[in-house]
PDB file of C-alpha atoms in Angstrom:
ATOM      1  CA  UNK A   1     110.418 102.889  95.531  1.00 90.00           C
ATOM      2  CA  UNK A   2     112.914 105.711  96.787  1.00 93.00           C
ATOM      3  CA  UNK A   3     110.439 107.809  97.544  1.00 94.00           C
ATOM      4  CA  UNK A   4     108.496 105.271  99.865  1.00 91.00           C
ATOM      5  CA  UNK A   5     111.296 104.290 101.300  1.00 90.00           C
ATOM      6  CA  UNK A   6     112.241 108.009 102.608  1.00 90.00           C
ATOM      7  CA  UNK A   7     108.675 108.168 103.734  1.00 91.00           C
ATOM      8  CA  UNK A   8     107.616 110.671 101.036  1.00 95.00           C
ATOM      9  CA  UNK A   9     104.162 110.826 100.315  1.00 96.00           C
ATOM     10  CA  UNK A  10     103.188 110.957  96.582  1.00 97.00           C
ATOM     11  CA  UNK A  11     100.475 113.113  94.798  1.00 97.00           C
ATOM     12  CA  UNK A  12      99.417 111.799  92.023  1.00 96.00           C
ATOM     13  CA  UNK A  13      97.327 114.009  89.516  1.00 96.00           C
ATOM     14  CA  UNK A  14      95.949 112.857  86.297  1.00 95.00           C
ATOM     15  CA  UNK A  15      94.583 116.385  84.545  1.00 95.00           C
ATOM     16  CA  UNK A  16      95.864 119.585  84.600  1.00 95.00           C
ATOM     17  CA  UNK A  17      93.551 121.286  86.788  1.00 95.00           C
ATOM     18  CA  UNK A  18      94.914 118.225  89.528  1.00 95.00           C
ATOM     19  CA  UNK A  19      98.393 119.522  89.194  1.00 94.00           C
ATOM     20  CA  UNK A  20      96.712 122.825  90.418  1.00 94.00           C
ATOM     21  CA  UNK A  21      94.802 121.681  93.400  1.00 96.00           C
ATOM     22  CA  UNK A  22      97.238 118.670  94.064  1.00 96.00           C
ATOM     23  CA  UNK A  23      99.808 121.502  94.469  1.00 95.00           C
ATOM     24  CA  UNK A  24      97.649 123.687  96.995  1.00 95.00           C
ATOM     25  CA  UNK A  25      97.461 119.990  98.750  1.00 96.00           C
ATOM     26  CA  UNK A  26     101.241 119.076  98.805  1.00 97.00           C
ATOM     27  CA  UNK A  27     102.272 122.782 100.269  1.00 96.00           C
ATOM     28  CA  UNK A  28      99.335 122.172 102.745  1.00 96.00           C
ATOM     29  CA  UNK A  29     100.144 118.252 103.794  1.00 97.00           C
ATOM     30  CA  UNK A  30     104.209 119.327 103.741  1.00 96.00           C
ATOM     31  CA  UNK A  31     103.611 122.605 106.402  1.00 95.00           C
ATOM     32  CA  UNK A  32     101.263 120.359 108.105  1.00 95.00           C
ATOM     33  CA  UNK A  33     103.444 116.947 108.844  1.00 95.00           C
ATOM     34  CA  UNK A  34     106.757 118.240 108.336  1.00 94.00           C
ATOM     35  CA  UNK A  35     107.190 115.901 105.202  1.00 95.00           C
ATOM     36  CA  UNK A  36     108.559 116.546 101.808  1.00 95.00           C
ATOM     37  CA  UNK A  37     105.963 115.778  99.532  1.00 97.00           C
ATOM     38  CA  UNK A  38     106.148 114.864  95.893  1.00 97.00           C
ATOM     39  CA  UNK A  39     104.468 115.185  92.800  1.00 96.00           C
ATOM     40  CA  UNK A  40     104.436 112.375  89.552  1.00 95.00           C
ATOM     41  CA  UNK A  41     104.776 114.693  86.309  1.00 94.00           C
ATOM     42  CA  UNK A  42     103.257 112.286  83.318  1.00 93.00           C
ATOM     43  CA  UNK A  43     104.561 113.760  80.368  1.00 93.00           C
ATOM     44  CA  UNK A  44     101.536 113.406  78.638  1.00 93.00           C
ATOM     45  CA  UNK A  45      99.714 115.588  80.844  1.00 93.00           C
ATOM     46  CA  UNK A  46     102.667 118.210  81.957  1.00 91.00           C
ATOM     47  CA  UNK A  47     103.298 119.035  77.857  1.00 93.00           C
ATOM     48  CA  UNK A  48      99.585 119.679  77.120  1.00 93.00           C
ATOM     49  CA  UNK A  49      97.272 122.067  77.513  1.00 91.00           C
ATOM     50  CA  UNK A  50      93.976 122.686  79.192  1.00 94.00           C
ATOM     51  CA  UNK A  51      91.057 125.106  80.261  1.00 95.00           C
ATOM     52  CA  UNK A  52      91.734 125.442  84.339  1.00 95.00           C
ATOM     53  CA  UNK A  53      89.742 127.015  86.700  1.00 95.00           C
ATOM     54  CA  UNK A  54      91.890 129.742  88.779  1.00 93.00           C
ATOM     55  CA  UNK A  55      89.820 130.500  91.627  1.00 91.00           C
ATOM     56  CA  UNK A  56      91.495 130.903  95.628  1.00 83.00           C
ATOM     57  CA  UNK A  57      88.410 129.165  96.814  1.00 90.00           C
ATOM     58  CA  UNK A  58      88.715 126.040  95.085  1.00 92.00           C
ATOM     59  CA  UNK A  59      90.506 124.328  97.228  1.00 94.00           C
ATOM     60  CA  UNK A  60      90.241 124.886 100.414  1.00 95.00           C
ATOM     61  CA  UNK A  61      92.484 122.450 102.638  1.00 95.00           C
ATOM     62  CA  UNK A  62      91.351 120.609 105.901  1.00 95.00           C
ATOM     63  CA  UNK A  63      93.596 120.230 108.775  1.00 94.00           C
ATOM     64  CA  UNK A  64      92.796 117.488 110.393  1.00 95.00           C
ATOM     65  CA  UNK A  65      91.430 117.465 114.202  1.00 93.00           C
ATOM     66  CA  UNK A  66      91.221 114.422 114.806  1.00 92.00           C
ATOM     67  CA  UNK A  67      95.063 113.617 115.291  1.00 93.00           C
ATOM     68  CA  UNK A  68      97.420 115.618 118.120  1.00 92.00           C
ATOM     69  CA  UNK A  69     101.107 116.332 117.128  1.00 92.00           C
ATOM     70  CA  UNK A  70     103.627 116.460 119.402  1.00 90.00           C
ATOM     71  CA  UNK A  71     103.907 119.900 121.695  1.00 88.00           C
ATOM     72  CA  UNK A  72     107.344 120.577 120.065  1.00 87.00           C
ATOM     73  CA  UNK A  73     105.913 120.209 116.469  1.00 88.00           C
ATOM     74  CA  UNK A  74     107.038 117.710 113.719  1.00 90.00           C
ATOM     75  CA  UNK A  75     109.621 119.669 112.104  1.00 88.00           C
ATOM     76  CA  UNK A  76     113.573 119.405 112.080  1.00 82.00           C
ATOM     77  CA  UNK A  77     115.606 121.697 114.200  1.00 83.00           C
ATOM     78  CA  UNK A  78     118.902 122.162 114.764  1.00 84.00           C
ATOM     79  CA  UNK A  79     121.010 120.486 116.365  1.00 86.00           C
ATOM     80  CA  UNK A  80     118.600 117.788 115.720  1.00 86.00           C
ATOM     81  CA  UNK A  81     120.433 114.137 116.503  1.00 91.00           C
ATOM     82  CA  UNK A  82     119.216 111.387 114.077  1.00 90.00           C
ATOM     83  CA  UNK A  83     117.175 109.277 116.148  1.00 92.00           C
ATOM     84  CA  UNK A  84     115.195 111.729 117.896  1.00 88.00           C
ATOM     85  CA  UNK A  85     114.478 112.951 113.710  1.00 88.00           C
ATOM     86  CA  UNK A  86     113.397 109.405 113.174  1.00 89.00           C
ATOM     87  CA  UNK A  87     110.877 109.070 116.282  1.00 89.00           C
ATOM     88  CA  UNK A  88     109.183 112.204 115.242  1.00 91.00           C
ATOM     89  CA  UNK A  89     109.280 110.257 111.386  1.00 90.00           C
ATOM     90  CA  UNK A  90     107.767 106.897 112.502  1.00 91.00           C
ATOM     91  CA  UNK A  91     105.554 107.885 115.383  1.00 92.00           C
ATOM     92  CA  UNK A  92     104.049 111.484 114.126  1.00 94.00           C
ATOM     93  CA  UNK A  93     105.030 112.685 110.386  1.00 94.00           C
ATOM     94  CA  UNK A  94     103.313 109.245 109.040  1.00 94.00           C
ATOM     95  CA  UNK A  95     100.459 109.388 110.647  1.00 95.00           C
ATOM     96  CA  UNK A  96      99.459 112.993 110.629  1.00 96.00           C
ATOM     97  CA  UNK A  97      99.910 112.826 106.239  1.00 96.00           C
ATOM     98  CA  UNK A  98      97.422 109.783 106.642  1.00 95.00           C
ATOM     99  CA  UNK A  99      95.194 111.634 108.744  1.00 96.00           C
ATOM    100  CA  UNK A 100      95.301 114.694 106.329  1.00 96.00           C
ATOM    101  CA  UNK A 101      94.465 112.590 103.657  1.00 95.00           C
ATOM    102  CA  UNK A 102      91.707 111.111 105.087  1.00 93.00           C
TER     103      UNK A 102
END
């Protein structure tokens, strides 16, 4: 609920390999919106093991083109005052991780 709440988007992977290309995803969404992005370890799956595929092509991450950011970019700067942090937050960050995700 935290992380919602803070506007942190959550990957969610469910095998091994996922942790792998859900990773490549979360760096890619996080330099893209300007967002923290989290990960949900299941214990189940982070204490096993598994045959992964390590290839640089596998995933390949889409930026979307569909959605403009703002000229100054999405990310914090200093001295950054609060509320212009959370118009960038409610009017860009959100909707740029929902248009990656898409």
């Amino acid at each position: 609920h935290i992380l919602k709440a803070c506007g942190i988007p959550v990957l969610y992977p469910s095998t091994v390999q996922e942790y792998l290309d859900y990773g490549l995803h979360g760096i890619a969404l996080s330099r893209y919106t300007g967002l923290w992005v989290s990960m949900k370890c299941v214990t189940d799956i982070v204490e096993s093991g598994a045959v992964v595929e390590i290839n640089p092509d596998r995933v390949q991450p889409v930026i979307p083109d569909n959605f403009v950011l703002p000229a100054d970019g999405v990310n914090i700067r200093t001295p950054d005052p609060v509320l212009a942090q959370e118009v960038r937050m409610n009017n860009y960050k959100w909707y740029a991780a929902l248009a990656y995700a898409r």
